[in-house]
Amino acid sequence: MVKVNFYDNVEDDLLKFAVIISRTNGHWVFCKHRERNTYEVPGGHREEGENILVTAKRELYEETGALQFNIKPVCVYSVIAEDDSDGKETFGMLFFAEIKTFEEELHNEIEKILITSKMVNDWTYPEIQPKLFEEAEKRNFF
């Protein structure tokens, strides 16, 4: 079982991840990792000493090839997964980005990006990612 919580803020050093709900020209942007058959929201781990906004910008570029974009924090989210992290609450920052331009080629573990008007059904993290979208929508980000 996975529990997802939302907060306006937490202590900065608790933030381990940045996840970026992304759109371009009115369409959603999802990533497909080379080793998976599912889709996910761009995002990843914060590097030591890195500002969480820098993490979000880096991950957005690495996973989508986004070159020009506007990005804003939505809120803090946390995940409690009984089978992961010993059931401890782990925190990340949720962002929303409007991507204006993309690099032509991806250079990492992401096989492709999907730009679509519809939400995907085959999520990599089905117990987490749809809830992030719901929260961002509640907070009027789209």
PDB file of C-alpha atoms in Angstrom:
ATOM      1  CA  MET A   1       0.000   0.000   0.000  1.00  0.00           C
ATOM      2  CA  VAL A   2       1.180   3.511  -0.864  1.00  0.00           C
ATOM      3  CA  LYS A   3       0.027   6.704   0.846  1.00  0.00           C
ATOM      4  CA  VAL A   4       0.573  10.125  -0.754  1.00  0.00           C
ATOM      5  CA  ASN A   5       0.359  13.318   1.328  1.00  0.00           C
ATOM      6  CA  PHE A   6       0.570  16.972   0.320  1.00  0.00           C
ATOM      7  CA  TYR A   7       2.042  19.938   2.191  1.00  0.00           C
ATOM      8  CA  ASP A   8       2.594  23.605   1.471  1.00  0.00           C
ATOM      9  CA  ASN A   9       6.209  23.286   2.649  1.00  0.00           C
ATOM     10  CA  VAL A  10       8.647  21.264   4.738  1.00  0.00           C
ATOM     11  CA  GLU A  11      12.248  21.701   5.807  1.00  0.00           C
ATOM     12  CA  ASP A  12      14.369  21.981   2.653  1.00  0.00           C
ATOM     13  CA  ASP A  13      16.741  19.163   3.623  1.00  0.00           C
ATOM     14  CA  LEU A  14      13.815  16.700   3.621  1.00  0.00           C
ATOM     15  CA  LEU A  15      13.206  17.198  -0.121  1.00  0.00           C
ATOM     16  CA  LYS A  16      14.763  14.230  -1.955  1.00  0.00           C
ATOM     17  CA  PHE A  17      12.964  14.402  -5.333  1.00  0.00           C
ATOM     18  CA  ALA A  18      11.621  16.840  -7.882  1.00  0.00           C
ATOM     19  CA  VAL A  19       8.706  15.845 -10.122  1.00  0.00           C
ATOM     20  CA  ILE A  20       7.512  18.085 -12.926  1.00  0.00           C
ATOM     21  CA  ILE A  21       4.027  17.899 -14.441  1.00  0.00           C
ATOM     22  CA  SER A  22       4.645  19.295 -17.916  1.00  0.00           C
ATOM     23  CA  ARG A  23       2.681  20.637 -20.843  1.00  0.00           C
ATOM     24  CA  THR A  24       3.572  21.999 -24.250  1.00  0.00           C
ATOM     25  CA  ASN A  25       1.109  23.719 -26.565  1.00  0.00           C
ATOM     26  CA  GLY A  26      -1.797  22.471 -24.458  1.00  0.00           C
ATOM     27  CA  HIS A  27      -0.606  18.838 -24.441  1.00  0.00           C
ATOM     28  CA  TRP A  28       0.798  16.686 -21.623  1.00  0.00           C
ATOM     29  CA  VAL A  29       4.439  15.583 -21.704  1.00  0.00           C
ATOM     30  CA  PHE A  30       5.323  12.109 -20.404  1.00  0.00           C
ATOM     31  CA  CYS A  31       8.561  10.095 -20.445  1.00  0.00           C
ATOM     32  CA  LYS A  32       9.224   6.446 -21.237  1.00  0.00           C
ATOM     33  CA  HIS A  33      12.319   4.973 -19.595  1.00  0.00           C
ATOM     34  CA  ARG A  34      14.376   2.563 -21.741  1.00  0.00           C
ATOM     35  CA  GLU A  35      13.911  -0.266 -19.224  1.00  0.00           C
ATOM     36  CA  ARG A  36      10.138   0.087 -18.769  1.00  0.00           C
ATOM     37  CA  ASN A  37       6.989  -0.239 -20.856  1.00  0.00           C
ATOM     38  CA  THR A  38       5.172   2.459 -18.890  1.00  0.00           C
ATOM     39  CA  TYR A  39       5.041   6.258 -18.824  1.00  0.00           C
ATOM     40  CA  GLU A  40       5.916   8.704 -16.098  1.00  0.00           C
ATOM     41  CA  VAL A  41       6.151  12.346 -15.204  1.00  0.00           C
ATOM     42  CA  PRO A  42       9.646  13.847 -15.639  1.00  0.00           C
ATOM     43  CA  GLY A  43      11.551  13.948 -12.370  1.00  0.00           C
ATOM     44  CA  GLY A  44      14.270  12.445 -10.268  1.00  0.00           C
ATOM     45  CA  HIS A  45      16.582  12.526  -7.284  1.00  0.00           C
ATOM     46  CA  ARG A  46      18.088  15.656  -5.847  1.00  0.00           C
ATOM     47  CA  GLU A  47      21.888  15.692  -5.897  1.00  0.00           C
ATOM     48  CA  GLU A  48      23.761  16.561  -2.727  1.00  0.00           C
ATOM     49  CA  GLY A  49      23.875  20.315  -2.131  1.00  0.00           C
ATOM     50  CA  GLU A  50      21.554  21.018  -5.076  1.00  0.00           C
ATOM     51  CA  ASN A  51      18.729  23.537  -4.801  1.00  0.00           C
ATOM     52  CA  ILE A  52      15.401  21.747  -5.414  1.00  0.00           C
ATOM     53  CA  LEU A  53      14.478  24.163  -8.237  1.00  0.00           C
ATOM     54  CA  VAL A  54      17.816  23.387  -9.902  1.00  0.00           C
ATOM     55  CA  THR A  55      16.982  19.679  -9.527  1.00  0.00           C
ATOM     56  CA  ALA A  56      13.641  20.232 -11.244  1.00  0.00           C
ATOM     57  CA  LYS A  57      15.176  22.185 -14.133  1.00  0.00           C
ATOM     58  CA  ARG A  58      17.963  19.613 -14.578  1.00  0.00           C
ATOM     59  CA  GLU A  59      15.582  16.651 -14.533  1.00  0.00           C
ATOM     60  CA  LEU A  60      13.159  18.352 -16.913  1.00  0.00           C
ATOM     61  CA  TYR A  61      15.981  18.943 -19.385  1.00  0.00           C
ATOM     62  CA  GLU A  62      17.521  15.471 -18.956  1.00  0.00           C
ATOM     63  CA  GLU A  63      14.239  13.597 -19.328  1.00  0.00           C
ATOM     64  CA  THR A  64      12.434  15.664 -21.971  1.00  0.00           C
ATOM     65  CA  GLY A  65      15.086  17.744 -23.704  1.00  0.00           C
ATOM     66  CA  ALA A  66      13.209  20.907 -22.630  1.00  0.00           C
ATOM     67  CA  LEU A  67      15.314  23.962 -23.498  1.00  0.00           C
ATOM     68  CA  GLN A  68      12.977  26.869 -22.865  1.00  0.00           C
ATOM     69  CA  PHE A  69      10.260  26.593 -20.239  1.00  0.00           C
ATOM     70  CA  ASN A  70       8.466  28.302 -17.386  1.00  0.00           C
ATOM     71  CA  ILE A  71       8.467  26.305 -14.169  1.00  0.00           C
ATOM     72  CA  LYS A  72       6.703  26.907 -10.854  1.00  0.00           C
ATOM     73  CA  PRO A  73       6.486  24.953  -7.597  1.00  0.00           C
ATOM     74  CA  VAL A  74       3.070  23.434  -6.883  1.00  0.00           C
ATOM     75  CA  CYS A  75       3.554  21.931  -3.416  1.00  0.00           C
ATOM     76  CA  VAL A  76       5.471  19.372  -1.404  1.00  0.00           C
ATOM     77  CA  TYR A  77       4.333  15.766  -1.674  1.00  0.00           C
ATOM     78  CA  SER A  78       5.332  12.738   0.348  1.00  0.00           C
ATOM     79  CA  VAL A  79       5.102   9.017  -0.210  1.00  0.00           C
ATOM     80  CA  ILE A  80       4.836   6.334   2.430  1.00  0.00           C
ATOM     81  CA  ALA A  81       5.287   2.894   0.904  1.00  0.00           C
ATOM     82  CA  GLU A  82       5.276  -0.065   3.255  1.00  0.00           C
ATOM     83  CA  ASP A  83       7.545  -2.077   0.946  1.00  0.00           C
ATOM     84  CA  ASP A  84      10.041   0.772   0.338  1.00  0.00           C
ATOM     85  CA  SER A  85      12.154   2.995   2.609  1.00  0.00           C
ATOM     86  CA  ASP A  86      11.092   0.896   5.610  1.00  0.00           C
ATOM     87  CA  GLY A  87       7.698   2.593   5.534  1.00  0.00           C
ATOM     88  CA  LYS A  88       9.257   6.004   6.202  1.00  0.00           C
ATOM     89  CA  GLU A  89       7.800   9.138   4.678  1.00  0.00           C
ATOM     90  CA  THR A  90       9.926  10.464   1.802  1.00  0.00           C
ATOM     91  CA  PHE A  91       9.433  13.984   0.459  1.00  0.00           C
ATOM     92  CA  GLY A  92       9.640  15.635  -2.921  1.00  0.00           C
ATOM     93  CA  MET A  93       8.657  18.926  -4.516  1.00  0.00           C
ATOM     94  CA  LEU A  94       6.017  18.909  -7.222  1.00  0.00           C
ATOM     95  CA  PHE A  95       6.451  21.464 -10.019  1.00  0.00           C
ATOM     96  CA  PHE A  96       4.458  22.503 -13.067  1.00  0.00           C
ATOM     97  CA  ALA A  97       6.190  23.497 -16.315  1.00  0.00           C
ATOM     98  CA  GLU A  98       5.090  24.924 -19.629  1.00  0.00           C
ATOM     99  CA  ILE A  99       7.698  23.847 -22.179  1.00  0.00           C
ATOM    100  CA  LYS A 100       8.281  26.156 -25.148  1.00  0.00           C
ATOM    101  CA  THR A 101      11.109  24.396 -26.998  1.00  0.00           C
ATOM    102  CA  PHE A 102      12.785  20.978 -26.956  1.00  0.00           C
ATOM    103  CA  GLU A 103      16.206  19.713 -27.925  1.00  0.00           C
ATOM    104  CA  GLU A 104      15.970  17.404 -30.919  1.00  0.00           C
ATOM    105  CA  GLU A 105      17.629  14.396 -29.277  1.00  0.00           C
ATOM    106  CA  LEU A 106      17.445  12.769 -25.828  1.00  0.00           C
ATOM    107  CA  HIS A 107      20.762  11.843 -24.210  1.00  0.00           C
ATOM    108  CA  ASN A 108      20.010   9.618 -21.233  1.00  0.00           C
ATOM    109  CA  GLU A 109      17.948   6.709 -19.918  1.00  0.00           C
ATOM    110  CA  ILE A 110      14.722   8.087 -21.388  1.00  0.00           C
ATOM    111  CA  GLU A 111      13.826   6.281 -24.610  1.00  0.00           C
ATOM    112  CA  LYS A 112      11.197   8.748 -25.777  1.00  0.00           C
ATOM    113  CA  ILE A 113       8.779  11.417 -24.721  1.00  0.00           C
ATOM    114  CA  LEU A 114       5.069  11.276 -25.375  1.00  0.00           C
ATOM    115  CA  ILE A 115       3.202  14.500 -26.116  1.00  0.00           C
ATOM    116  CA  THR A 116      -0.536  13.865 -25.883  1.00  0.00           C
ATOM    117  CA  SER A 117      -3.850  15.561 -25.224  1.00  0.00           C
ATOM    118  CA  LYS A 118      -4.963  12.629 -23.041  1.00  0.00           C
ATOM    119  CA  MET A 119      -3.766  11.255 -19.750  1.00  0.00           C
ATOM    120  CA  VAL A 120      -1.828   7.991 -20.012  1.00  0.00           C
ATOM    121  CA  ASN A 121      -3.243   4.770 -18.550  1.00  0.00           C
ATOM    122  CA  ASP A 122      -0.017   2.793 -18.259  1.00  0.00           C
ATOM    123  CA  TRP A 123       1.705   4.701 -15.429  1.00  0.00           C
ATOM    124  CA  THR A 124       5.082   3.666 -14.022  1.00  0.00           C
ATOM    125  CA  TYR A 125       3.847   4.670 -10.550  1.00  0.00           C
ATOM    126  CA  PRO A 126       0.036   4.267 -10.737  1.00  0.00           C
ATOM    127  CA  GLU A 127      -0.494   4.743  -6.995  1.00  0.00           C
ATOM    128  CA  ILE A 128       1.382   8.068  -6.984  1.00  0.00           C
ATOM    129  CA  GLN A 129       1.398   9.959 -10.281  1.00  0.00           C
ATOM    130  CA  PRO A 130      -2.379  10.357 -10.836  1.00  0.00           C
ATOM    131  CA  LYS A 131      -2.632  11.820  -7.310  1.00  0.00           C
ATOM    132  CA  LEU A 132       0.023  14.417  -8.185  1.00  0.00           C
ATOM    133  CA  PHE A 133      -2.094  15.528 -11.150  1.00  0.00           C
ATOM    134  CA  GLU A 134      -5.215  15.701  -8.978  1.00  0.00           C
ATOM    135  CA  GLU A 135      -3.444  17.893  -6.430  1.00  0.00           C
ATOM    136  CA  ALA A 136      -1.994  20.238  -9.052  1.00  0.00           C
ATOM    137  CA  GLU A 137      -5.455  20.588 -10.584  1.00  0.00           C
ATOM    138  CA  LYS A 138      -6.981  21.318  -7.136  1.00  0.00           C
ATOM    139  CA  ARG A 139      -4.384  24.055  -6.741  1.00  0.00           C
ATOM    140  CA  ASN A 140      -5.400  25.542 -10.118  1.00  0.00           C
ATOM    141  CA  PHE A 141      -2.200  24.908 -12.070  1.00  0.00           C
ATOM    142  CA  PHE A 142      -4.182  23.737 -15.107  1.00  0.00           C
TER     143      PHE A 142
END
